[in-house]
PDB file of C-alpha atoms in Angstrom:
ATOM      1  CA  MET A  58     -26.076 -80.624 -61.894  1.00  0.00           C
ATOM      2  CA  ARG A  59     -28.944 -78.775 -62.049  1.00  0.00           C
ATOM      3  CA  ILE A  60     -29.273 -78.599 -58.941  1.00  0.00           C
ATOM      4  CA  PHE A  61     -25.714 -76.246 -58.893  1.00  0.00           C
ATOM      5  CA  LYS A  62     -27.245 -74.672 -61.615  1.00  0.00           C
ATOM      6  CA  ILE A  63     -30.111 -73.378 -59.552  1.00  0.00           C
ATOM      7  CA  ILE A  64     -27.780 -72.255 -57.095  1.00  0.00           C
ATOM      8  CA  THR A  65     -25.586 -70.031 -59.057  1.00  0.00           C
ATOM      9  CA  ALA A  66     -28.429 -68.918 -61.558  1.00  0.00           C
ATOM     10  CA  VAL A  67     -29.906 -67.351 -58.073  1.00  0.00           C
ATOM     11  CA  VAL A  68     -26.390 -66.021 -56.840  1.00  0.00           C
ATOM     12  CA  PHE A  69     -25.918 -64.055 -59.431  1.00  0.00           C
ATOM     13  CA  VAL A  70     -29.582 -63.107 -60.258  1.00  0.00           C
ATOM     14  CA  SER A  71     -29.312 -62.102 -56.218  1.00  0.00           C
ATOM     15  CA  LEU A  72     -26.066 -60.266 -56.888  1.00  0.00           C
ATOM     16  CA  ILE A  73     -27.220 -58.555 -60.062  1.00  0.00           C
ATOM     17  CA  PHE A  74     -29.852 -56.888 -58.111  1.00  0.00           C
ATOM     18  CA  GLY A  75     -27.056 -56.313 -55.350  1.00  0.00           C
ATOM     19  CA  ASN A  76     -25.625 -54.053 -57.647  1.00  0.00           C
ATOM     20  CA  VAL A  77     -27.993 -52.064 -59.188  1.00  0.00           C
ATOM     21  CA  ASP A  78     -29.511 -50.493 -55.786  1.00  0.00           C
ATOM     22  CA  ALA A  79     -25.487 -50.179 -55.293  1.00  0.00           C
ATOM     23  CA  GLU A  80     -25.557 -47.369 -58.349  1.00  0.00           C
ATOM     24  CA  GLN A  81     -28.994 -46.056 -57.634  1.00  0.00           C
ATOM     25  CA  ALA A  82     -27.801 -45.228 -54.209  1.00  0.00           C
ATOM     26  CA  ASP A  83     -25.686 -41.416 -53.329  1.00  0.00           C
ATOM     27  CA  PRO A  84     -22.032 -42.005 -52.174  1.00  0.00           C
ATOM     28  CA  ASN A  85     -22.274 -39.203 -50.700  1.00  0.00           C
ATOM     29  CA  ASP A  86     -25.669 -39.806 -48.464  1.00  0.00           C
ATOM     30  CA  LEU A  87     -24.640 -41.605 -45.166  1.00  0.00           C
ATOM     31  CA  GLU A  88     -28.493 -42.222 -44.883  1.00  0.00           C
ATOM     32  CA  ASP A  89     -28.182 -44.930 -46.843  1.00  0.00           C
ATOM     33  CA  TYR A  90     -26.188 -46.717 -45.403  1.00  0.00           C
ATOM     34  CA  TYR A  91     -26.754 -46.379 -41.878  1.00  0.00           C
ATOM     35  CA  GLY A  92     -29.728 -45.999 -39.284  1.00  0.00           C
ATOM     36  CA  PHE A  93     -28.363 -43.859 -36.277  1.00  0.00           C
ATOM     37  CA  GLU A  94     -29.797 -40.718 -35.883  1.00  0.00           C
ATOM     38  CA  GLU A  95     -26.682 -37.574 -34.656  1.00  0.00           C
ATOM     39  CA  ILE A  96     -24.588 -38.289 -31.183  1.00  0.00           C
ATOM     40  CA  GLU A  97     -24.900 -37.790 -28.011  1.00  0.00           C
ATOM     41  CA  ILE A  98     -21.805 -37.720 -25.958  1.00  0.00           C
ATOM     42  CA  ILE A  99     -22.734 -36.804 -21.855  1.00  0.00           C
ATOM     43  CA  LYS A 100     -19.050 -35.658 -20.253  1.00  0.00           C
ATOM     44  CA  LEU A 101     -18.877 -37.928 -16.923  1.00  0.00           C
ATOM     45  CA  ASP A 102     -15.180 -38.624 -15.748  1.00  0.00           C
ATOM     46  CA  TRP A 103     -12.808 -40.850 -16.533  1.00  0.00           C
ATOM     47  CA  GLY A 104     -13.112 -44.240 -15.206  1.00  0.00           C
ATOM     48  CA  ILE A 105     -16.132 -45.485 -15.257  1.00  0.00           C
ATOM     49  CA  LYS A 106     -16.942 -48.761 -15.963  1.00  0.00           C
ATOM     50  CA  CYS A 107     -19.769 -51.080 -15.661  1.00  0.00           C
ATOM     51  CA  LEU A 108     -22.266 -49.567 -17.777  1.00  0.00           C
ATOM     52  CA  ARG A 109     -25.748 -51.261 -17.569  1.00  0.00           C
ATOM     53  CA  VAL A 110     -29.011 -50.143 -18.747  1.00  0.00           C
ATOM     54  CA  ALA A 111     -32.455 -49.972 -16.618  1.00  0.00           C
ATOM     55  CA  ASP A 112     -35.757 -48.263 -16.095  1.00  0.00           C
ATOM     56  CA  PHE A 113     -34.758 -46.309 -12.494  1.00  0.00           C
ATOM     57  CA  ASN A 114     -37.929 -43.831 -12.191  1.00  0.00           C
ATOM     58  CA  GLY A 115     -40.655 -46.480 -14.008  1.00  0.00           C
ATOM     59  CA  ASP A 116     -41.877 -43.981 -16.632  1.00  0.00           C
ATOM     60  CA  GLY A 117     -40.730 -46.337 -19.573  1.00  0.00           C
ATOM     61  CA  ARG A 118     -38.171 -45.028 -20.820  1.00  0.00           C
ATOM     62  CA  LYS A 119     -34.215 -46.157 -20.904  1.00  0.00           C
ATOM     63  CA  ASP A 120     -31.928 -44.930 -17.821  1.00  0.00           C
ATOM     64  CA  ILE A 121     -27.856 -45.546 -17.826  1.00  0.00           C
ATOM     65  CA  ALA A 122     -26.678 -45.842 -14.694  1.00  0.00           C
ATOM     66  CA  VAL A 123     -22.167 -46.534 -14.771  1.00  0.00           C
ATOM     67  CA  ALA A 124     -19.897 -47.511 -11.643  1.00  0.00           C
ATOM     68  CA  ASN A 125     -17.426 -43.717 -10.668  1.00  0.00           C
ATOM     69  CA  ASP A 126     -14.747 -45.531  -8.349  1.00  0.00           C
ATOM     70  CA  MET A 127     -12.825 -42.089  -8.297  1.00  0.00           C
ATOM     71  CA  LYS A 128     -15.549 -40.340  -7.156  1.00  0.00           C
ATOM     72  CA  ALA A 129     -16.816 -43.042  -5.053  1.00  0.00           C
ATOM     73  CA  LYS A 130     -20.577 -43.460  -6.058  1.00  0.00           C
ATOM     74  CA  ILE A 131     -22.992 -44.735  -8.947  1.00  0.00           C
ATOM     75  CA  GLU A 132     -24.106 -42.081 -11.364  1.00  0.00           C
ATOM     76  CA  LEU A 133     -27.097 -42.240 -13.175  1.00  0.00           C
ATOM     77  CA  LEU A 134     -28.516 -40.702 -16.608  1.00  0.00           C
ATOM     78  CA  ILE A 135     -32.068 -39.773 -15.992  1.00  0.00           C
ATOM     79  CA  GLN A 136     -33.781 -39.897 -19.646  1.00  0.00           C
ATOM     80  CA  LYS A 137     -36.439 -36.999 -19.644  1.00  0.00           C
ATOM     81  CA  GLU A 138     -39.589 -36.877 -21.849  1.00  0.00           C
ATOM     82  CA  ALA A 139     -36.965 -34.052 -24.041  1.00  0.00           C
ATOM     83  CA  ILE A 140     -34.688 -31.307 -23.174  1.00  0.00           C
ATOM     84  CA  GLY A 141     -36.069 -28.735 -21.509  1.00  0.00           C
ATOM     85  CA  PRO A 142     -37.409 -24.996 -22.290  1.00  0.00           C
ATOM     86  CA  GLY A 143     -35.045 -22.905 -19.707  1.00  0.00           C
ATOM     87  CA  GLU A 144     -31.698 -24.784 -20.700  1.00  0.00           C
ATOM     88  CA  LYS A 145     -28.611 -22.662 -22.568  1.00  0.00           C
ATOM     89  CA  ALA A 146     -28.090 -23.354 -26.285  1.00  0.00           C
ATOM     90  CA  VAL A 147     -24.319 -24.779 -24.653  1.00  0.00           C
ATOM     91  CA  GLU A 148     -23.013 -24.835 -21.536  1.00  0.00           C
ATOM     92  CA  VAL A 149     -18.737 -24.036 -20.435  1.00  0.00           C
ATOM     93  CA  ASP A 150     -18.070 -24.499 -16.760  1.00  0.00           C
ATOM     94  CA  PRO A 151     -14.996 -22.305 -16.095  1.00  0.00           C
ATOM     95  CA  ASN A 152     -13.756 -24.516 -13.057  1.00  0.00           C
ATOM     96  CA  ASP A 153     -14.046 -27.711 -15.855  1.00  0.00           C
ATOM     97  CA  ILE A 154      -9.870 -28.642 -16.492  1.00  0.00           C
ATOM     98  CA  ASP A 155     -10.829 -28.866 -19.793  1.00  0.00           C
ATOM     99  CA  ILE A 156     -12.095 -25.377 -20.747  1.00  0.00           C
ATOM    100  CA  ASN A 157     -11.844 -25.791 -24.260  1.00  0.00           C
ATOM    101  CA  PHE A 158     -15.158 -28.892 -23.192  1.00  0.00           C
ATOM    102  CA  ILE A 159     -18.780 -27.207 -24.804  1.00  0.00           C
ATOM    103  CA  SER A 160     -21.308 -29.100 -22.823  1.00  0.00           C
ATOM    104  CA  PRO A 161     -24.580 -29.272 -25.525  1.00  0.00           C
ATOM    105  CA  PRO A 162     -27.904 -29.820 -23.601  1.00  0.00           C
ATOM    106  CA  THR A 163     -29.215 -33.246 -23.385  1.00  0.00           C
ATOM    107  CA  ARG A 164     -32.115 -35.538 -22.110  1.00  0.00           C
ATOM    108  CA  PHE A 165     -30.331 -37.317 -19.400  1.00  0.00           C
ATOM    109  CA  GLU A 166     -30.658 -35.336 -16.090  1.00  0.00           C
ATOM    110  CA  LYS A 167     -27.280 -36.265 -13.995  1.00  0.00           C
ATOM    111  CA  GLN A 168     -28.180 -38.431 -10.604  1.00  0.00           C
ATOM    112  CA  SER A 169     -25.211 -39.681  -8.048  1.00  0.00           C
ATOM    113  CA  VAL A 170     -25.837 -42.799  -5.756  1.00  0.00           C
ATOM    114  CA  ALA A 171     -22.614 -42.494  -2.998  1.00  0.00           C
ATOM    115  CA  VAL A 172     -20.805 -46.069  -1.650  1.00  0.00           C
ATOM    116  CA  SER A 173     -17.816 -46.339   0.568  1.00  0.00           C
ATOM    117  CA  GLN A 174     -16.235 -49.520  -1.559  1.00  0.00           C
ATOM    118  CA  ARG A 175     -15.034 -49.259  -4.727  1.00  0.00           C
ATOM    119  CA  ILE A 176     -16.908 -51.055  -7.015  1.00  0.00           C
ATOM    120  CA  TYR A 177     -15.627 -54.426  -9.199  1.00  0.00           C
ATOM    121  CA  SER A 178     -19.025 -55.829 -10.790  1.00  0.00           C
ATOM    122  CA  LEU A 179     -22.515 -53.591 -11.320  1.00  0.00           C
ATOM    123  CA  VAL A 180     -25.790 -54.599 -11.883  1.00  0.00           C
ATOM    124  CA  CYS A 181     -29.452 -53.358 -12.102  1.00  0.00           C
ATOM    125  CA  GLY A 182     -33.322 -55.159 -11.074  1.00  0.00           C
ATOM    126  CA  ASP A 183     -36.532 -56.088  -9.293  1.00  0.00           C
ATOM    127  CA  LEU A 184     -34.215 -57.397  -5.386  1.00  0.00           C
ATOM    128  CA  ASN A 185     -37.679 -57.120  -4.086  1.00  0.00           C
ATOM    129  CA  LEU A 186     -40.533 -57.418  -5.689  1.00  0.00           C
ATOM    130  CA  ASP A 187     -41.889 -53.933  -5.213  1.00  0.00           C
ATOM    131  CA  GLY A 188     -41.730 -52.702  -9.214  1.00  0.00           C
ATOM    132  CA  MET A 189     -38.072 -50.781  -8.964  1.00  0.00           C
ATOM    133  CA  LYS A 190     -35.085 -51.588 -10.175  1.00  0.00           C
ATOM    134  CA  ASP A 191     -32.703 -51.647  -7.542  1.00  0.00           C
ATOM    135  CA  LEU A 192     -28.638 -52.061  -7.938  1.00  0.00           C
ATOM    136  CA  ALA A 193     -26.222 -54.306  -6.484  1.00  0.00           C
ATOM    137  CA  PHE A 194     -22.660 -54.034  -7.101  1.00  0.00           C
ATOM    138  CA  TYR A 195     -19.407 -57.123  -5.156  1.00  0.00           C
ATOM    139  CA  GLY A 196     -16.578 -54.270  -4.244  1.00  0.00           C
ATOM    140  CA  ASP A 197     -14.005 -53.818  -1.983  1.00  0.00           C
ATOM    141  CA  PRO A 198     -14.608 -53.881   1.441  1.00  0.00           C
ATOM    142  CA  LYS A 199     -15.054 -57.342  -0.390  1.00  0.00           C
ATOM    143  CA  GLY A 200     -18.808 -58.020  -0.140  1.00  0.00           C
ATOM    144  CA  LEU A 201     -22.643 -58.481  -2.133  1.00  0.00           C
ATOM    145  CA  TYR A 202     -23.371 -55.284  -1.799  1.00  0.00           C
ATOM    146  CA  VAL A 203     -27.428 -54.384  -2.899  1.00  0.00           C
ATOM    147  CA  MET A 204     -28.593 -51.132  -2.648  1.00  0.00           C
ATOM    148  CA  LEU A 205     -32.647 -50.965  -2.582  1.00  0.00           C
ATOM    149  CA  GLN A 206     -34.338 -48.204  -4.196  1.00  0.00           C
ATOM    150  CA  LYS A 207     -37.072 -46.566  -1.930  1.00  0.00           C
ATOM    151  CA  ALA A 208     -40.347 -45.321  -2.991  1.00  0.00           C
ATOM    152  CA  SER A 209     -41.003 -41.564  -2.754  1.00  0.00           C
ATOM    153  CA  GLU A 210     -44.014 -40.365  -1.169  1.00  0.00           C
ATOM    154  CA  THR A 211     -46.041 -38.484  -3.846  1.00  0.00           C
ATOM    155  CA  GLU A 212     -46.266 -38.534  -7.578  1.00  0.00           C
ATOM    156  CA  GLU A 213     -44.516 -35.020  -7.706  1.00  0.00           C
ATOM    157  CA  ALA A 214     -41.452 -36.604  -6.113  1.00  0.00           C
ATOM    158  CA  LYS A 215     -41.400 -39.695  -7.948  1.00  0.00           C
ATOM    159  CA  SER A 216     -40.143 -37.622 -10.641  1.00  0.00           C
ATOM    160  CA  ARG A 217     -37.618 -35.495  -9.484  1.00  0.00           C
ATOM    161  CA  THR A 218     -34.649 -37.418  -8.189  1.00  0.00           C
ATOM    162  CA  LEU A 219     -34.313 -41.362  -6.818  1.00  0.00           C
ATOM    163  CA  ASN A 220     -33.740 -42.260  -2.806  1.00  0.00           C
ATOM    164  CA  TRP A 221     -32.055 -45.310  -2.007  1.00  0.00           C
ATOM    165  CA  ARG A 222     -31.964 -47.644   1.244  1.00  0.00           C
ATOM    166  CA  THR A 223     -29.452 -48.349   3.446  1.00  0.00           C
ATOM    167  CA  LYS A 224     -26.287 -50.649   1.805  1.00  0.00           C
ATOM    168  CA  LYS A 225     -26.724 -54.546   2.451  1.00  0.00           C
ATOM    169  CA  LYS A 226     -23.811 -56.431   2.960  1.00  0.00           C
ATOM    170  CA  ILE A 227     -23.808 -60.279   1.798  1.00  0.00           C
ATOM    171  CA  LYS A 228     -20.655 -61.792   3.293  1.00  0.00           C
ATOM    172  CA  ILE A 229     -18.680 -63.464  -0.191  1.00  0.00           C
ATOM    173  CA  ASP A 230     -15.164 -62.735   0.338  1.00  0.00           C
ATOM    174  CA  ASP A 231     -13.417 -64.725  -2.454  1.00  0.00           C
ATOM    175  CA  GLY A 232     -15.639 -63.083  -5.608  1.00  0.00           C
ATOM    176  CA  LEU A 233     -14.152 -62.619  -8.705  1.00  0.00           C
ATOM    177  CA  THR A 234     -12.369 -58.869  -8.984  1.00  0.00           C
ATOM    178  CA  THR A 235     -13.774 -58.802 -12.859  1.00  0.00           C
ATOM    179  CA  PRO A 236     -17.100 -56.984 -14.666  1.00  0.00           C
ATOM    180  CA  ARG A 237     -19.195 -59.918 -15.677  1.00  0.00           C
ATOM    181  CA  ALA A 238     -18.294 -61.593 -12.351  1.00  0.00           C
ATOM    182  CA  LEU A 239     -22.033 -60.477 -11.120  1.00  0.00           C
ATOM    183  CA  VAL A 240     -25.188 -60.784 -13.156  1.00  0.00           C
ATOM    184  CA  CYS A 241     -28.739 -59.897 -12.216  1.00  0.00           C
ATOM    185  CA  ALA A 242     -31.501 -62.541 -13.629  1.00  0.00           C
ATOM    186  CA  ASP A 243     -34.900 -64.957 -13.175  1.00  0.00           C
ATOM    187  CA  LEU A 244     -32.450 -68.064 -12.104  1.00  0.00           C
ATOM    188  CA  ASN A 245     -36.044 -70.411 -10.721  1.00  0.00           C
ATOM    189  CA  ASN A 246     -38.199 -69.218 -13.433  1.00  0.00           C
ATOM    190  CA  ASP A 247     -40.707 -67.818 -10.406  1.00  0.00           C
ATOM    191  CA  GLY A 248     -40.631 -64.477 -12.227  1.00  0.00           C
ATOM    192  CA  ALA A 249     -38.119 -62.888  -9.608  1.00  0.00           C
ATOM    193  CA  ASP A 250     -35.287 -60.957  -9.947  1.00  0.00           C
ATOM    194  CA  ASP A 251     -31.697 -63.060  -7.984  1.00  0.00           C
ATOM    195  CA  LEU A 252     -27.899 -62.612  -8.244  1.00  0.00           C
ATOM    196  CA  ALA A 253     -25.324 -65.318  -9.499  1.00  0.00           C
ATOM    197  CA  LEU A 254     -20.991 -63.682  -8.952  1.00  0.00           C
ATOM    198  CA  ALA A 255     -18.212 -65.957  -9.871  1.00  0.00           C
ATOM    199  CA  GLY A 256     -15.792 -67.232  -6.864  1.00  0.00           C
ATOM    200  CA  ARG A 257     -13.357 -68.586  -7.330  1.00  0.00           C
ATOM    201  CA  ASP A 258     -13.609 -72.279  -6.579  1.00  0.00           C
ATOM    202  CA  GLY A 259     -17.589 -71.863  -7.516  1.00  0.00           C
ATOM    203  CA  ILE A 260     -20.970 -69.715  -8.364  1.00  0.00           C
ATOM    204  CA  TYR A 261     -22.855 -68.618  -5.562  1.00  0.00           C
ATOM    205  CA  ILE A 262     -26.725 -68.338  -6.117  1.00  0.00           C
ATOM    206  CA  VAL A 263     -28.561 -65.840  -4.462  1.00  0.00           C
ATOM    207  CA  LEU A 264     -32.238 -66.564  -4.719  1.00  0.00           C
ATOM    208  CA  GLN A 265     -35.018 -63.609  -4.199  1.00  0.00           C
ATOM    209  CA  LYS A 266     -37.834 -65.219  -1.661  1.00  0.00           C
ATOM    210  CA  GLU A 267     -41.729 -65.029  -1.723  1.00  0.00           C
ATOM    211  CA  ASP A 268     -41.865 -62.997   0.085  1.00  0.00           C
ATOM    212  CA  GLY A 269     -38.852 -60.029  -2.173  1.00  0.00           C
ATOM    213  CA  SER A 270     -35.865 -61.034   0.839  1.00  0.00           C
ATOM    214  CA  LEU A 271     -32.683 -62.367  -0.662  1.00  0.00           C
ATOM    215  CA  ALA A 272     -32.235 -65.877   0.602  1.00  0.00           C
ATOM    216  CA  THR A 273     -28.125 -66.615   1.726  1.00  0.00           C
ATOM    217  CA  PRO A 274     -26.058 -67.273  -0.821  1.00  0.00           C
ATOM    218  CA  VAL A 275     -25.641 -70.828  -1.728  1.00  0.00           C
ATOM    219  CA  GLU A 276     -21.993 -71.697  -3.327  1.00  0.00           C
ATOM    220  CA  TYR A 277     -22.308 -74.391  -6.831  1.00  0.00           C
ATOM    221  CA  PRO A 278     -18.720 -75.364  -6.713  1.00  0.00           C
ATOM    222  CA  THR A 279     -16.542 -76.198  -9.766  1.00  0.00           C
ATOM    223  CA  THR A 280     -14.218 -78.408 -11.220  1.00  0.00           C
ATOM    224  CA  ALA A 281     -10.555 -77.888  -9.989  1.00  0.00           C
ATOM    225  CA  ALA A 282      -9.328 -78.091 -13.139  1.00  0.00           C
ATOM    226  CA  THR A 283     -12.065 -75.241 -13.607  1.00  0.00           C
ATOM    227  CA  GLN A 284     -10.692 -71.504 -13.896  1.00  0.00           C
ATOM    228  CA  ILE A 285     -13.919 -69.144 -13.906  1.00  0.00           C
ATOM    229  CA  ARG A 286     -13.714 -65.595 -15.593  1.00  0.00           C
ATOM    230  CA  GLY A 287     -16.991 -64.300 -15.820  1.00  0.00           C
ATOM    231  CA  ILE A 288     -20.817 -64.977 -15.943  1.00  0.00           C
ATOM    232  CA  ARG A 289     -23.503 -65.006 -18.604  1.00  0.00           C
ATOM    233  CA  VAL A 290     -27.245 -66.698 -18.375  1.00  0.00           C
ATOM    234  CA  GLY A 291     -28.919 -68.306 -20.784  1.00  0.00           C
ATOM    235  CA  ASP A 292     -31.549 -71.405 -21.689  1.00  0.00           C
ATOM    236  CA  LEU A 293     -29.273 -73.207 -22.593  1.00  0.00           C
ATOM    237  CA  ASN A 294     -31.869 -76.860 -22.932  1.00  0.00           C
ATOM    238  CA  GLY A 295     -35.164 -74.611 -24.307  1.00  0.00           C
ATOM    239  CA  GLU A 296     -37.202 -75.492 -21.085  1.00  0.00           C
ATOM    240  CA  ILE A 297     -39.132 -72.242 -21.336  1.00  0.00           C
TER     241      ILE A 297
END
């Protein structure tokens, strides 16, 4: 009985102080309820998917990558230090279908990587141990494609358009065509990023070797009753 009374008292005191804070807050002041800045809207195309976040140019700021099948490319939004002093307050594109859309200045510079495949799933990570973020995707024609970033020759060029090497195709015909079928993570605790792809009857693991190259995919079959829908990775037994 005494324990019940103590718990009741604690809850009652919490409710009293909670009501006091609520009464002191101005219901019309949203800063008391939300901790976010203004929404930034960056116009792209309909049908973009597989949004990923990574620092692609190594400047310490997070950038964005999305798949754009309608225009056969991967869109990159590279975060700038600030809005440039020469940018206009508003910018209207007369050739845009939506002529009433006003594009404000943005902290992101648009870049793109052309692809000739339809993209089902997209990931990013350092896939050759050079310290730069690379791209990998499963697409159609069926296969796992890896696009390595190429280092710029000068420091001045490094902060501009990113350079990419020719795509490498890893033959896997039965990968799932869902956005969550592919992941990039360190799967053997060696400090290097690896790839895992969900297949129709198993999981394909592509490990990164000591020299930075990717090993041949190894398939780990699943039980016949298992219907794979995607992959997530994590330390499930607390070994690390």
